[in-house]
Short mmCIF file of C-alpha atoms in Angstrom, two decimals:
data_model
loop_
_atom_site.label_atom_id
_atom_site.label_comp_id
_atom_site.label_asym_id
_atom_site.label_seq_id
_atom_site.Cartn_x
_atom_site.Cartn_y
_atom_site.Cartn_z
CA UNK A 1 -99.60 91.12 -191.88
CA UNK A 2 -97.39 89.81 -194.63
CA UNK A 3 -93.61 89.62 -194.30
CA UNK A 4 -93.24 91.82 -197.38
CA UNK A 5 -95.38 94.55 -195.78
CA UNK A 6 -93.06 94.76 -192.77
CA UNK A 7 -90.01 95.07 -195.00
CA UNK A 8 -91.64 97.82 -197.04
CA UNK A 9 -92.68 99.74 -193.93
CA UNK A 10 -89.08 99.68 -192.68
CA UNK A 11 -87.80 101.24 -195.90
CA UNK A 12 -90.29 104.13 -196.01
CA UNK A 13 -89.45 107.72 -195.11
CA UNK A 14 -90.14 108.34 -191.41
CA UNK A 15 -91.66 111.75 -192.23
CA UNK A 16 -94.04 111.26 -195.17
CA UNK A 17 -94.39 107.46 -194.88
CA UNK A 18 -94.92 107.20 -198.63
CA UNK A 19 -91.55 107.53 -200.38
CA UNK A 20 -88.50 105.30 -200.08
CA UNK A 21 -85.61 106.31 -197.83
CA UNK A 22 -82.97 107.60 -200.22
CA UNK A 23 -81.25 110.36 -198.26
CA UNK A 24 -78.72 110.39 -195.45
CA UNK A 25 -78.54 112.97 -192.68
CA UNK A 26 -74.82 113.55 -192.16
CA UNK A 27 -73.69 114.81 -188.77
CA UNK A 28 -70.04 114.68 -187.86
CA UNK A 29 -68.55 111.42 -189.08
CA UNK A 30 -71.84 109.52 -188.96
CA UNK A 31 -75.24 109.66 -190.58
CA UNK A 32 -78.71 108.18 -190.58
CA UNK A 33 -80.79 106.94 -193.51
CA UNK A 34 -84.29 107.86 -192.41
CA UNK A 35 -86.03 109.96 -195.05
CA UNK A 36 -86.67 110.54 -198.70
CA UNK A 37 -84.59 113.30 -200.25
CA UNK A 38 -87.50 115.76 -200.40
CA UNK A 39 -88.33 115.44 -196.69
CA UNK A 40 -84.66 115.42 -195.67
CA UNK A 41 -84.02 118.67 -197.54
CA UNK A 42 -87.12 120.23 -195.99
CA UNK A 43 -86.05 119.28 -192.46
CA UNK A 44 -82.57 120.71 -192.99
CA UNK A 45 -83.96 123.92 -194.52
CA UNK A 46 -86.15 124.40 -191.42
CA UNK A 47 -83.15 123.93 -189.17
CA UNK A 48 -84.50 120.72 -187.65
CA UNK A 49 -82.20 118.12 -186.13
CA UNK A 50 -81.81 114.50 -187.21
CA UNK A 51 -85.12 112.69 -186.59
CA UNK A 52 -83.23 109.62 -185.37
CA UNK A 53 -80.75 111.05 -182.85
CA UNK A 54 -81.59 114.79 -182.65
CA UNK A 55 -78.02 115.77 -183.59
CA UNK A 56 -77.78 118.95 -185.72
CA UNK A 57 -77.69 118.11 -189.45
CA UNK A 58 -74.48 119.13 -191.24
CA UNK A 59 -75.42 117.86 -194.68
CA UNK A 60 -78.07 115.89 -196.57
CA UNK A 61 -76.89 113.55 -199.31
CA UNK A 62 -78.78 111.34 -201.71
CA UNK A 63 -77.62 107.75 -201.78
CA UNK A 64 -78.08 105.00 -204.31
CA UNK A 65 -78.20 101.29 -203.51
CA UNK A 66 -75.76 99.40 -205.70
#
């Protein structure tokens, strides 16, 4: 396994495993960056909890690395 492969795997959406993580699940005053925006919106629409900590999702926001 190459070092670059491990880095790429860590930045992929934990749901679809093909898109980059670009959405944050906001719950309370914290959030987790775990999914792509499409998967994050789908999880919230289904009423699922955060896939990282299982806390109910208050909001999904798209983020941009600057």
